[in-house]
Coordinates of C-alpha atoms and ligand atoms in Angstrom, one line a residue:
Chain A
M1 CA -11.0 7.6 9.3
S2 CA -12.4 4.3 9.8
I3 CA -15.8 3.9 11.9
Q4 CA -17.7 1.4 12.9
E5 CA -21.5 1.6 12.6
L6 CA -24.4 0.1 13.5
C7 CA -27.2 1.0 10.5
T8 CA -30.6 0.4 10.2
V9 CA -31.4 -0.6 6.1
R10 CA -33.9 2.3 4.9
D11 CA -34.7 0.3 1.8
N12 CA -33.6 -2.1 -0.3
R13 CA -34.9 -2.4 -3.7
Q14 CA -34.4 -4.7 -7.0
L15 CA -32.6 -2.3 -9.4
T16 CA -32.0 -5.6 -12.4
G17 CA -32.4 -9.2 -12.3
S18 CA -29.7 -9.9 -9.7
V19 CA -28.1 -6.2 -8.7
F20 CA -29.7 -4.0 -5.5
A21 CA -29.8 -0.8 -4.6
L22 CA -29.2 -0.3 -0.6
T23 CA -30.1 2.0 1.3
L24 CA -28.8 3.1 5.1
E25 CA -28.7 4.5 7.9
A26 CA -25.4 5.6 9.0
P27 CA -25.2 9.3 10.2
R28 CA -21.3 9.2 10.8
I29 CA -19.7 7.2 7.9
S30 CA -22.0 9.4 5.4
S31 CA -20.4 12.3 6.9
A32 CA -17.3 11.4 6.4
A33 CA -17.2 9.5 3.0
A34 CA -15.5 11.3 0.1
P35 CA -16.1 9.7 -3.8
G36 CA -13.9 6.7 -4.8
Q37 CA -14.5 5.5 -1.0
F38 CA -15.6 2.0 0.0
V39 CA -17.8 0.1 3.2
H40 CA -16.8 -3.0 4.6
I41 CA -19.9 -4.9 5.3
A42 CA -20.5 -8.2 8.0
C43 CA -23.1 -10.2 5.5
G44 CA -24.3 -12.6 8.8
E45 CA -23.3 -14.1 11.8
A46 CA -22.3 -17.6 9.4
R47 CA -19.7 -15.7 7.2
L48 CA -16.5 -14.2 9.0
L49 CA -15.1 -12.2 6.3
R50 CA -17.0 -8.5 5.3
R51 CA -17.3 -8.1 2.2
P52 CA -16.5 -4.2 0.4
I53 CA -19.0 -2.6 -1.8
S54 CA -18.2 1.2 -3.0
I55 CA -20.0 4.0 -1.5
C56 CA -22.3 4.8 -4.4
Q57 CA -24.0 8.0 -3.2
A58 CA -23.5 9.6 0.2
H59 CA -25.8 12.8 1.9
D60 CA -28.3 13.4 4.5
G61 CA -27.5 10.8 6.4
L62 CA -27.7 8.0 4.0
L63 CA -25.0 6.0 2.4
K64 CA -26.6 4.0 -1.0
L65 CA -24.8 0.9 -2.1
V66 CA -25.4 -0.6 -5.1
F67 CA -24.1 -4.1 -5.3
A68 CA -24.7 -7.8 -7.3
A69 CA -26.1 -10.9 -5.6
K70 CA -23.4 -13.0 -6.3
G71 CA -22.4 -15.6 -3.9
E72 CA -23.1 -16.6 -0.4
G73 CA -22.5 -12.9 1.3
T74 CA -23.7 -10.6 -1.0
Q75 CA -27.1 -12.8 -1.6
W76 CA -27.4 -12.3 2.3
L77 CA -27.1 -8.8 1.6
S78 CA -29.6 -8.5 -1.0
R79 CA -32.2 -10.4 1.6
C80 CA -31.7 -7.4 4.3
S81 CA -35.0 -5.6 4.3
A82 CA -36.3 -2.0 6.0
G83 CA -35.7 -2.3 9.6
D84 CA -32.7 -4.6 9.1
V85 CA -29.6 -3.6 11.3
V86 CA -26.4 -4.1 9.7
D87 CA -22.3 -3.8 10.9
V88 CA -20.7 -1.3 8.7
L89 CA -16.9 0.2 8.5
G90 CA -16.1 2.5 6.6
P91 CA -15.7 5.2 4.8
L92 CA -12.2 3.4 3.7
G93 CA -9.5 4.0 1.6
H94 CA -8.4 6.2 -0.6
G95 CA -11.1 7.2 -3.2
F96 CA -10.4 9.8 -6.4
D97 CA -8.1 12.6 -6.7
L98 CA -10.8 15.5 -7.9
S99 CA -8.2 18.2 -7.8
A100 CA -6.7 17.4 -10.9
L101 CA -9.6 16.6 -13.2
G102 CA -9.7 19.3 -15.5
D103 CA -12.5 21.4 -16.4
R104 CA -14.0 18.3 -18.9
P105 CA -13.7 15.0 -16.8
V106 CA -15.0 11.8 -17.4
F107 CA -16.4 8.7 -16.1
I108 CA -16.0 5.6 -16.5
G109 CA -18.0 1.9 -15.6
G110 CA -18.5 -1.0 -16.4
G111 CA -20.8 -3.0 -15.5
I112 CA -21.3 -3.1 -11.2
G113 CA -18.3 -0.6 -11.6
V114 CA -20.8 1.9 -12.8
P115 CA -21.8 2.6 -9.1
P116 CA -19.1 4.2 -7.3
M117 CA -18.8 6.5 -10.4
L118 CA -21.8 8.4 -9.9
Q119 CA -20.6 10.0 -7.2
T120 CA -17.7 10.9 -8.2
M121 CA -19.1 12.6 -11.6
Q122 CA -21.5 14.6 -9.2
A123 CA -18.8 16.0 -7.1
A124 CA -17.0 16.8 -9.8
R125 CA -20.0 19.0 -11.3
A126 CA -20.4 20.6 -8.1
A127 CA -16.8 22.2 -8.4
G128 CA -18.0 23.3 -11.8
A129 CA -16.8 21.0 -13.8
Q130 CA -18.5 20.0 -17.0
P131 CA -18.4 15.7 -16.5
T132 CA -19.4 13.2 -18.9
A133 CA -20.1 9.5 -18.2
I134 CA -19.5 6.4 -20.8
L135 CA -21.2 3.8 -18.5
G136 CA -21.1 -0.3 -20.2
F137 CA -22.9 -3.0 -19.5
R138 CA -22.9 -6.4 -21.0
S139 CA -27.2 -5.7 -22.4
R140 CA -29.9 -3.6 -22.4
D141 CA -31.4 -5.4 -18.9
A142 CA -28.3 -4.7 -16.9
V143 CA -28.4 -0.6 -17.2
I144 CA -28.3 0.6 -13.8
L145 CA -28.3 4.7 -12.7
E146 CA -29.2 6.0 -16.1
D147 CA -31.5 8.6 -14.7
D148 CA -28.9 9.7 -12.2
F149 CA -25.8 10.1 -14.3
R150 CA -28.1 12.1 -16.7
A151 CA -28.7 14.8 -14.2
A152 CA -25.1 15.4 -13.5
G153 CA -23.8 15.8 -17.2
T154 CA -23.2 14.0 -20.8
V155 CA -24.3 10.3 -20.6
Y156 CA -22.5 7.2 -23.0
I157 CA -23.9 3.9 -22.7
A158 CA -22.5 1.1 -24.5
T159 CA -23.5 -2.5 -24.5
D160 CA -21.7 -5.5 -25.2
D161 CA -24.8 -7.3 -27.5
G162 CA -25.9 -3.9 -28.6
S163 CA -29.5 -4.0 -27.6
Y164 CA -29.4 -0.7 -25.8
G165 CA -26.9 2.4 -26.7
I166 CA -24.0 2.1 -28.6
H167 CA -22.7 -1.5 -29.6
G168 CA -19.4 -2.0 -28.2
F169 CA -17.4 -1.3 -25.3
V170 CA -16.9 1.7 -22.9
S171 CA -13.0 1.6 -24.3
D172 CA -14.5 2.0 -28.3
V173 CA -16.3 5.2 -26.5
L174 CA -13.5 6.7 -24.9
R175 CA -11.1 6.5 -28.3
A176 CA -14.0 7.8 -30.4
H177 CA -14.5 11.0 -28.2
I178 CA -10.9 10.8 -25.9
G179 CA -9.7 14.9 -27.3
A180 CA -13.0 16.0 -25.8
F181 CA -11.3 15.2 -22.1
T182 CA -9.0 16.9 -19.7
S183 CA -9.0 13.6 -17.3
V184 CA -10.1 9.8 -17.1
C185 CA -11.5 8.2 -13.7
C186 CA -13.0 4.6 -14.5
C187 CA -14.0 1.5 -12.4
G188 CA -14.7 -1.3 -14.0
P189 CA -13.2 -5.6 -14.6
K190 CA -8.9 -5.3 -14.4
P191 CA -8.8 -5.6 -18.0
M192 CA -11.5 -2.3 -19.1
L193 CA -9.3 -0.9 -16.8
R194 CA -6.2 -1.5 -18.8
A195 CA -6.9 -0.6 -22.2
L196 CA -8.5 2.8 -21.0
A197 CA -5.4 3.3 -19.1
E198 CA -3.5 3.2 -22.6
I199 CA -5.8 5.9 -24.5
A200 CA -6.0 8.3 -21.4
Q201 CA -2.1 7.2 -21.7
A202 CA -1.6 7.5 -25.4
A203 CA -4.0 11.2 -25.5
G204 CA -1.2 12.3 -22.4
I205 CA -4.6 12.7 -20.3
P206 CA -4.2 11.5 -16.2
C207 CA -6.3 8.7 -15.4
Q208 CA -7.4 7.4 -12.4
V209 CA -8.2 4.2 -11.8
S210 CA -10.4 2.3 -9.1
M211 CA -9.0 -2.0 -8.1
E212 CA -10.6 -4.3 -6.8
E213 CA -8.7 -7.7 -4.5
R214 CA -10.2 -9.6 -2.1
M215 CA -9.6 -8.6 1.6
G216 CA -9.5 -9.4 4.9
C217 CA -9.8 -6.6 7.2
G218 CA -10.4 -4.1 5.0
I219 CA -8.5 -1.4 6.7
G220 CA -4.9 -2.2 6.5
A221 CA -3.9 -4.3 8.3
C222 CA -3.4 -7.7 7.9
L223 CA -1.3 -6.9 4.0
V224 CA -4.1 -9.1 2.1
C225 CA -5.1 -7.3 -0.4
A226 CA -2.3 -7.1 -2.4
C227 CA -1.9 -4.7 -5.6
A228 CA 1.2 -5.3 -7.5
L229 CA 2.4 -1.4 -8.1
K230 CA 5.4 -0.2 -10.2
A231 CA 8.3 0.5 -7.6
E232 CA 10.7 4.0 -8.4
D233 CA 13.2 1.1 -9.4
G234 CA 10.8 -0.5 -12.1
A235 CA 10.6 -3.4 -9.4
V236 CA 7.3 -4.8 -8.6
R237 CA 6.1 -3.9 -4.9
Y238 CA 2.6 -4.6 -3.6
G239 CA 0.2 -1.7 -2.5
H240 CA -2.7 -2.3 -0.6
V241 CA -6.3 -2.1 -2.2
C242 CA -8.4 -0.8 0.9
K243 CA -5.7 1.5 2.0
D244 CA -3.2 2.6 -0.7
G245 CA -6.3 2.3 -2.8
P246 CA -9.1 1.3 -4.1
V247 CA -8.2 4.0 -6.3
F248 CA -4.9 4.7 -8.0
Y249 CA -3.2 6.5 -11.0
A250 CA -2.6 4.0 -13.7
E251 CA 0.8 5.0 -14.1
E252 CA 1.2 3.5 -10.7
V253 CA 0.1 0.2 -11.3
Q254 CA 1.6 -2.9 -12.7
W255 CA -0.3 -3.7 -15.2
Chain B
M1 CA -12.6 -6.5 40.0
A2 CA -10.8 -9.3 39.4
D3 CA -6.7 -8.7 38.4
L4 CA -5.9 -9.2 35.3
R5 CA -2.3 -8.6 35.4
V6 CA 0.1 -11.7 34.4
N7 CA 4.0 -11.8 34.8
F8 CA 5.4 -13.6 31.3
C9 CA 8.6 -14.5 31.7
G10 CA 9.6 -11.8 34.4
V11 CA 7.7 -9.5 31.6
E12 CA 4.4 -7.9 33.2
L13 CA 1.5 -7.7 31.5
K14 CA -1.4 -5.8 32.6
N15 CA -3.6 -8.3 31.1
P16 CA -3.5 -11.9 29.3
V17 CA -5.0 -10.3 25.7
T18 CA -2.2 -9.6 23.0
T19 CA -2.6 -9.7 19.3
A20 CA -1.3 -12.5 16.6
S21 CA 1.3 -10.9 14.5
G22 CA 0.0 -10.6 10.6
T23 CA -3.0 -10.1 11.9
F24 CA -2.8 -6.6 13.5
G25 CA 0.2 -4.6 11.4
F26 CA 2.0 -2.2 13.9
G27 CA -1.1 -1.2 15.4
H28 CA -1.8 2.1 13.5
E29 CA -4.8 1.0 12.1
Y30 CA -6.7 -0.7 14.9
G31 CA -5.8 2.1 16.8
E32 CA -8.3 4.1 14.8
F33 CA -11.3 2.5 17.1
Y34 CA -9.6 2.2 20.8
D35 CA -6.6 2.9 22.7
L36 CA -3.8 0.4 22.0
G37 CA -2.9 1.0 25.8
E38 CA -6.3 -1.7 26.9
L39 CA -4.3 -4.5 25.4
G40 CA -2.0 -6.4 27.8
G41 CA 0.7 -6.8 24.8
I42 CA 0.7 -6.1 20.3
G43 CA 2.4 -8.8 18.7
V44 CA 3.6 -6.8 15.2
K45 CA 3.9 -8.5 12.0
G46 CA 6.6 -10.9 11.1
L47 CA 9.4 -9.2 10.5
T48 CA 12.4 -10.0 8.3
P49 CA 16.3 -9.0 8.7
E50 CA 15.5 -7.8 4.6
E51 CA 12.4 -6.1 3.4
R52 CA 10.2 -8.6 2.1
L53 CA 7.3 -8.4 -1.2
G54 CA 5.5 -11.3 0.0
N55 CA 3.2 -13.4 -3.0
P56 CA 0.7 -12.1 -5.8
A57 CA -2.6 -11.0 -5.2
P58 CA -5.0 -13.3 -4.3
R59 CA -3.7 -13.6 -0.6
I60 CA -6.3 -14.8 1.4
A61 CA -10.0 -17.6 0.6
E62 CA -12.9 -18.0 3.2
T63 CA -13.2 -21.1 4.8
P64 CA -15.9 -22.1 6.3
M65 CA -15.8 -20.1 9.9
G66 CA -12.4 -19.5 9.0
I67 CA -9.5 -18.0 5.9
L68 CA -6.1 -18.9 4.5
N69 CA -4.2 -16.7 4.2
C70 CA -0.6 -16.7 1.6
V71 CA 0.5 -13.4 2.2
G72 CA 4.0 -14.8 2.3
L73 CA 6.1 -12.5 5.1
Q74 CA 5.4 -9.0 3.5
N75 CA 7.2 -6.5 5.8
P76 CA 9.7 -3.5 5.5
G77 CA 12.3 -5.7 7.5
V78 CA 13.5 -5.2 11.0
D79 CA 15.5 -2.4 10.3
R80 CA 13.0 0.2 9.2
F81 CA 10.7 -1.5 11.9
I82 CA 13.4 -0.5 15.3
E83 CA 13.3 3.7 13.2
E84 CA 9.8 3.6 12.1
Q85 CA 7.2 2.2 14.5
I86 CA 8.6 1.0 17.8
P87 CA 8.6 5.3 18.5
F88 CA 4.7 4.8 17.3
L89 CA 3.9 2.1 19.6
R90 CA 5.6 3.3 23.0
Q91 CA 3.5 6.1 22.8
Y92 CA 1.1 3.0 24.2
D93 CA 1.3 1.3 27.6
T94 CA 1.2 -2.0 26.6
R95 CA 4.3 -4.9 25.8
I96 CA 5.9 -5.3 22.0
I97 CA 6.0 -8.1 21.0
A98 CA 8.2 -8.3 18.0
N99 CA 7.4 -11.3 16.0
V100 CA 10.6 -12.9 13.6
S101 CA 11.4 -14.9 11.4
G102 CA 14.9 -15.4 9.3
T103 CA 15.8 -18.7 6.0
T104 CA 18.5 -19.8 8.1
V105 CA 20.4 -20.1 11.3
E106 CA 22.3 -17.5 11.2
E107 CA 19.1 -15.3 10.2
Y108 CA 17.5 -15.8 12.8
A109 CA 20.4 -15.1 15.4
G110 CA 21.2 -12.3 13.2
I111 CA 17.8 -10.9 13.6
V112 CA 16.9 -12.2 17.3
E113 CA 20.7 -10.1 18.0
K114 CA 19.6 -7.4 16.3
I115 CA 16.2 -6.9 17.7
S116 CA 17.3 -7.9 21.2
D117 CA 18.9 -4.5 21.0
A118 CA 16.0 -2.3 20.4
D119 CA 12.8 -1.6 22.6
V120 CA 10.7 -4.2 22.6
D121 CA 9.5 -6.9 25.1
L122 CA 9.2 -9.9 24.1
I123 CA 11.0 -11.4 20.9
E124 CA 9.1 -14.0 18.9
M125 CA 10.4 -16.3 17.1
N126 CA 8.2 -17.7 14.1
I127 CA 10.2 -21.4 13.1
S128 CA 6.2 -22.0 11.2
C129 CA 5.5 -20.2 8.5
P130 CA 3.3 -22.0 6.4
N131 CA 3.5 -19.3 3.1
V132 CA 7.7 -19.1 2.3
K133 CA 10.2 -20.8 0.1
C134 CA 13.0 -21.1 2.4
G135 CA 13.1 -21.3 6.5
G136 CA 9.6 -20.8 8.1
L137 CA 7.6 -24.3 9.0
T138 CA 10.8 -26.6 8.0
F139 CA 12.9 -25.3 11.0
G140 CA 9.5 -26.1 12.4
T141 CA 8.4 -29.5 11.7
Q142 CA 11.9 -31.3 12.5
P143 CA 12.8 -31.4 16.2
K144 CA 16.2 -31.3 15.4
M145 CA 16.3 -27.6 13.3
V146 CA 14.1 -26.8 15.9
E147 CA 16.9 -27.6 18.8
E148 CA 19.6 -25.9 16.2
V149 CA 17.6 -22.6 15.8
V150 CA 17.0 -22.1 18.7
S151 CA 19.5 -22.5 20.7
A152 CA 21.7 -20.1 18.0
A153 CA 18.6 -17.6 18.5
K154 CA 18.6 -18.2 22.2
R155 CA 22.4 -17.6 23.1
V156 CA 22.2 -13.9 21.5
A157 CA 18.7 -13.0 23.1
K158 CA 18.4 -10.4 25.4
K159 CA 15.1 -10.7 26.0
P160 CA 12.6 -13.2 26.5
L161 CA 12.3 -15.5 23.5
I162 CA 9.3 -17.1 23.1
V163 CA 9.5 -20.1 20.1
K164 CA 5.8 -19.7 18.0
L165 CA 5.4 -23.7 16.9
S166 CA 3.1 -24.6 13.8
P167 CA 1.1 -27.0 13.9
N168 CA 1.7 -29.1 10.9
V169 CA 3.2 -32.2 12.8
T170 CA 2.4 -35.6 14.1
D171 CA 3.3 -35.0 17.7
I172 CA 3.7 -31.1 18.5
A173 CA 4.5 -32.0 22.0
E174 CA 7.9 -33.5 20.8
I175 CA 8.9 -29.9 19.1
A176 CA 7.5 -28.2 22.5
R177 CA 10.5 -30.1 24.4
A178 CA 13.3 -29.8 21.0
A179 CA 12.3 -25.6 21.5
V180 CA 12.1 -25.6 25.3
S181 CA 15.7 -28.2 25.9
A182 CA 17.6 -25.3 23.3
G183 CA 16.3 -22.5 25.5
A184 CA 13.0 -21.3 24.8
D185 CA 11.8 -19.0 27.3
A186 CA 8.0 -19.6 27.0
L187 CA 6.0 -21.2 23.4
S188 CA 3.5 -19.5 20.9
L189 CA 0.5 -21.3 19.4
I190 CA -0.5 -22.3 17.0
N191 CA 0.4 -20.5 14.1
T192 CA -1.9 -21.3 10.4
L193 CA -3.0 -24.8 9.6
L194 CA -1.7 -26.3 5.8
G195 CA -5.1 -25.4 3.7
M196 CA -6.4 -25.3 0.4
R197 CA -9.4 -24.3 -1.9
I198 CA -10.2 -24.5 -5.5
D199 CA -12.5 -22.5 -7.2
V200 CA -14.8 -25.3 -9.0
E201 CA -15.8 -23.2 -11.3
S202 CA -12.4 -22.1 -13.1
R203 CA -10.8 -25.0 -11.8
R204 CA -7.8 -23.2 -10.2
P205 CA -6.9 -22.5 -6.6
I206 CA -8.4 -19.4 -5.5
L207 CA -4.4 -18.2 -3.6
S208 CA -2.1 -17.3 -5.8
N209 CA 0.6 -19.6 -3.8
I210 CA -2.1 -22.6 -4.4
M211 CA -2.0 -23.6 -0.8
G212 CA -2.0 -20.9 2.6
G213 CA -2.4 -21.3 6.1
L214 CA -5.9 -21.7 8.2
S215 CA -7.2 -19.7 10.9
G216 CA -10.0 -18.3 12.3
P217 CA -12.3 -20.2 14.4
A218 CA -12.5 -23.3 12.2
V219 CA -8.8 -24.0 14.1
F220 CA -10.2 -23.0 17.8
P221 CA -10.2 -26.6 18.5
V222 CA -7.3 -27.7 17.2
A223 CA -5.3 -24.5 19.1
V224 CA -7.2 -25.7 22.2
R225 CA -5.6 -29.1 22.2
M226 CA -2.5 -28.4 21.3
V227 CA -2.0 -25.9 23.7
Y228 CA -3.5 -29.0 26.2
Q229 CA -0.2 -30.9 25.0
V230 CA 2.0 -29.0 24.7
H231 CA 1.4 -27.7 28.6
Q232 CA 1.7 -31.2 29.5
A233 CA 4.3 -31.7 27.8
V234 CA 6.7 -29.3 29.3
D235 CA 7.3 -26.6 32.1
V236 CA 7.5 -22.9 30.3
P237 CA 4.2 -20.0 30.2
I238 CA 2.2 -20.6 26.7
I239 CA 0.8 -18.1 24.9
G240 CA -2.9 -19.5 23.8
M241 CA -4.1 -18.4 19.9
G242 CA -5.9 -20.0 16.8
G243 CA -9.5 -18.5 16.9
I244 CA -10.3 -16.8 19.9
R245 CA -13.5 -14.8 19.3
T246 CA -15.1 -14.6 22.7
G247 CA -13.9 -14.2 26.6
R248 CA -15.2 -17.4 27.1
D249 CA -12.9 -18.6 24.6
I250 CA -9.4 -16.8 26.2
V251 CA -10.6 -19.1 29.8
E252 CA -11.1 -22.0 27.5
M253 CA -8.2 -21.6 25.9
M254 CA -6.2 -20.3 29.7
L255 CA -7.6 -23.6 31.2
A256 CA -6.2 -26.1 28.8
G257 CA -2.9 -24.4 29.8
A258 CA -2.1 -20.9 28.3
S259 CA -1.2 -18.0 30.4
A260 CA -1.8 -15.4 28.1
V261 CA -3.5 -15.3 24.7
A262 CA -3.8 -13.6 21.1
I263 CA -6.1 -12.9 18.8
G264 CA -5.9 -12.2 15.6
T265 CA -8.0 -13.2 12.7
A266 CA -11.7 -12.6 14.6
C267 CA -10.3 -9.0 14.4
F268 CA -11.5 -9.2 10.9
A269 CA -14.9 -9.8 11.5
D270 CA -14.5 -7.3 14.4
P271 CA -12.3 -4.8 14.9
M272 CA -13.4 -4.4 18.1
A273 CA -12.6 -8.2 19.2
P274 CA -10.1 -8.1 21.4
V275 CA -10.9 -5.4 23.7
R276 CA -14.7 -6.8 24.0
A277 CA -13.3 -10.4 24.4
L278 CA -11.4 -8.6 27.4
H279 CA -14.4 -6.7 28.8
E280 CA -16.1 -10.3 28.3
L281 CA -13.6 -11.9 30.7
E282 CA -12.9 -9.9 32.9
Q283 CA -17.5 -10.1 33.6
F284 CA -16.6 -14.1 33.3
L285 CA -13.9 -13.9 36.5
D286 CA -16.0 -11.7 38.0
E287 CA -19.3 -14.1 37.7
H288 CA -17.8 -17.1 38.7
G289 CA -15.1 -15.0 41.3
I290 CA -12.2 -16.2 40.0
A291 CA -9.9 -13.0 42.1
S292 CA -7.0 -13.1 39.2
V293 CA -7.0 -14.4 36.0
T294 CA -3.4 -16.1 36.1
E295 CA -6.2 -19.8 38.6
L296 CA -7.3 -20.2 35.1
T297 CA -4.7 -21.4 33.5
G298 CA -4.0 -25.2 33.4
G299 CA -6.8 -25.3 35.7
L300 CA -8.5 -27.9 33.2
R301 CA -10.3 -30.4 35.4
I302 CA -9.9 -34.2 34.4
Ligands
LIG1 C1 -13.0 -1.6 -3.2 C2 -13.8 -2.8 -3.4 C3 -15.4 -2.1 -3.8 C4 -16.6 -2.9 -4.5 N1 -17.5 -2.2 -4.9 C5 -18.3 -2.8 -5.5 C6 -20.1 -2.8 -5.6 O1 -20.3 -1.5 -5.3 N2 -21.1 -3.3 -5.9 C7 -20.6 -5.0 -6.0 O2 -21.5 -5.0 -6.4 N3 -19.8 -5.7 -5.9 C8 -18.6 -4.5 -5.4 N4 -17.2 -5.2 -5.3 C9 -17.1 -6.7 -5.3 C10 -17.5 -7.4 -3.5 O3 -16.7 -7.0 -2.8 C11 -17.8 -8.6 -4.5 O4 -18.4 -9.2 -5.4 C12 -17.9 -9.4 -3.4 O5 -17.1 -9.3 -2.3 C13 -18.0 -10.6 -3.0 O6 -19.3 -11.8 -2.2 P1 -20.3 -12.9 -2.3 O7 -20.5 -13.5 -0.9 O8 -20.8 -12.6 -2.9 O9 -19.0 -14.1 -3.1 P2 -18.5 -15.0 -2.6 O10 -17.5 -15.8 -3.8 O11 -19.0 -15.6 -1.2 O12 -16.9 -14.6 -1.7 C14 -16.1 -15.4 -1.3 C15 -15.2 -14.3 -1.0 O13 -14.0 -13.6 -1.7 C16 -14.5 -12.3 -2.0 N5 -14.8 -11.9 -3.3 C17 -15.3 -13.0 -3.6 N6 -15.6 -11.6 -5.1 C18 -14.9 -10.6 -4.5 C19 -13.9 -9.5 -6.1 N7 -15.0 -9.2 -7.0 N8 -13.6 -8.7 -5.3 C20 -13.0 -8.7 -3.9 N9 -13.8 -10.0 -3.2 C21 -13.9 -11.0 -4.0 C22 -15.5 -11.8 -0.9 O14 -15.0 -10.8 -0.2 C23 -14.9 -13.1 0.1 O15 -14.4 -12.4 1.0 C24 -15.9 -4.1 -4.3 C25 -15.3 -4.9 -4.1 C26 -14.1 -4.1 -4.0 C27 -12.7 -4.6 -4.0
LIG2 C1 -3.2 -12.8 7.4 C2 -2.5 -13.7 8.3 C3 -1.3 -12.9 8.5 C4 -0.3 -13.8 9.3 N1 1.2 -13.5 9.4 C5 2.4 -14.2 10.2 C6 3.3 -13.3 10.4 O1 4.0 -12.7 9.8 N2 4.0 -14.0 11.5 C7 3.6 -15.3 12.5 O2 4.2 -15.3 13.0 N3 2.0 -15.6 12.6 C8 1.1 -14.9 10.9 N4 -0.1 -15.3 11.4 C9 -0.7 -16.7 12.5 C10 -1.4 -15.4 13.5 O3 -0.3 -14.8 13.8 C11 -1.7 -16.7 14.1 O4 -0.7 -17.4 14.6 C12 -2.9 -17.6 13.4 O5 -4.2 -17.0 12.8 C13 -3.8 -17.7 14.6 O6 -5.1 -17.6 15.1 P1 -6.2 -16.6 14.8 O7 -6.9 -17.3 14.3 O8 -6.7 -15.5 15.9 O9 -5.7 -15.6 13.7 C14 -0.9 -14.6 10.1 C15 -2.1 -14.7 10.0 C16 -2.8 -13.7 9.0 C17 -4.3 -14.7 9.1
LIG3 S1 -7.7 -5.8 3.7 FE1 -5.9 -5.9 4.7 S2 -4.9 -4.5 4.1 FE2 -6.4 -4.7 2.4

């Protein structure tokens, strides 16, 4: 279901040098949101296109988004402050399939792919599973949301430069512990997702990946957010990240 | 309350606002935001004789007040449209504008003949898509080819035939005259303007197809100019499109010569754009004491 809601900013807080946590008053969108879905936010009059941002948490009428200020749109968003009003479409897309996680799912995020895994992990825990998170960052100063994840289950943190937690990639951590898990859910750069999907496949457990693509409408009408999927005959077909995704089962994706 | 009805080639539109092909899918998604029956007509995604996969991603790049796209006519094929989408669209009190393309003259004639027999109100023939390798734009830029493909289609068309023109030409009036002399009942313009963007860090084009079609507010003045030139050159009704966002934009496009308009890219910024612009148009008419929207068409004073 797509809702357009004018949301008042409750809080906008800098987590690291470039990453912000934005809390919006969004009673309608937050009550309809499911883990892994995203919102499409208008970032000022000067930019035609909205920006897709994953839902990090939705509860009590609030929507928490965690985003990196990169280009003009997200920089505009980073300058919003309490009391400002932003135009939000959501909740969009289809999120993680929570029905097939098993009792020991692992939630893996890389960099700015970490935030959407939080609500997903919390939902799994609420459903009675014993979840684990593997979170990967560039370095110690890029680590975000650690306490929130620790409150939801077991957490491994890996940094590329070894300045915090395990020195290495999330894929190294997954490979080392793969026997302990019943399923994988992940979000991050495509090469990371692909590596994780291969490890999960070799272990014979289901793997869901959250994909990224440039968007127009964000709701499935313009067909610009193409994602190469495997057709039944093995050929390529294009699904759409905003409507068929952003979450896909790894075996559907034409890597 | 002004009269918003427009008689377009004998088909009554309840108002002049339609949606631009390719920006609105088959209506399902925007139908979650408002009653599609509020629109004068729905221009559906461009159809081809067979299913088309389209181009790989990225298919979109943002530009100052515009976008570039290179979707490449991804669509399920005309047969599945007829079977699966027409029944859905017919639930709404609005007109169906079927947008069709082909890669040869025979394909254009074939798809126009097939869609003629289906339950649609108007046929819009796209001879101007910049994002497919053969056909599309190549048909729309040479008067001889325009005449050939339009007359072949007109021979088999049983519904009003709208020919959609490309802005990627030196003399739009010449192309318009070619289409009308070959039997076009109406014209629509503009399709997208060929453009390109480069990521300066990677030095690579942003779009998978290198080039793409520019649309959105950035193209509005070009569209107004071309609608004006075409209205001067031929005597058939025009659907004006290209960058329309507001009710005043609709008024401007109609003053230049359009009988109806289509709204596309503006929907990405605001899903309510077509109905919002329609209400703004209504308000403009009332405020200016204009009794019928048709009075605007070609009402430019020089
Ligand atoms: C489903 C989904 C969920 C996302 N969730 C998050 C999140 O939770 N936190 C976060 O920080 N980022 C997230 N992103 C990435 C985020 O959308 C981009 O970083 C953002 O659009 C960049 O906009 P900009 O104005 O900063 O950059 P600009 O370079 O100015 O953007 C220009 C255009 O390119 C598009 N674009 C540029 N980079 C990306 C990208 N990586 N993905 C998609 N579009 C892009 C923009 O949307 C815009 O249309 C998500 C992307 C998708 C598709
Ligand atoms: C994503 C996208 C897809 C499009 N697909 C088609 C198409 O399939 N057939 C067609 O005739 N025009 C297509 N167009 C062109 C539009 O119908 C319209 O002519 C153009 O975008 C200008 O209007 P706008 O600025 O209001 O979007 C497409 C445009 C966009 C942005
Ligand atoms: S962004 Fe328009 S279909 Fe996905």
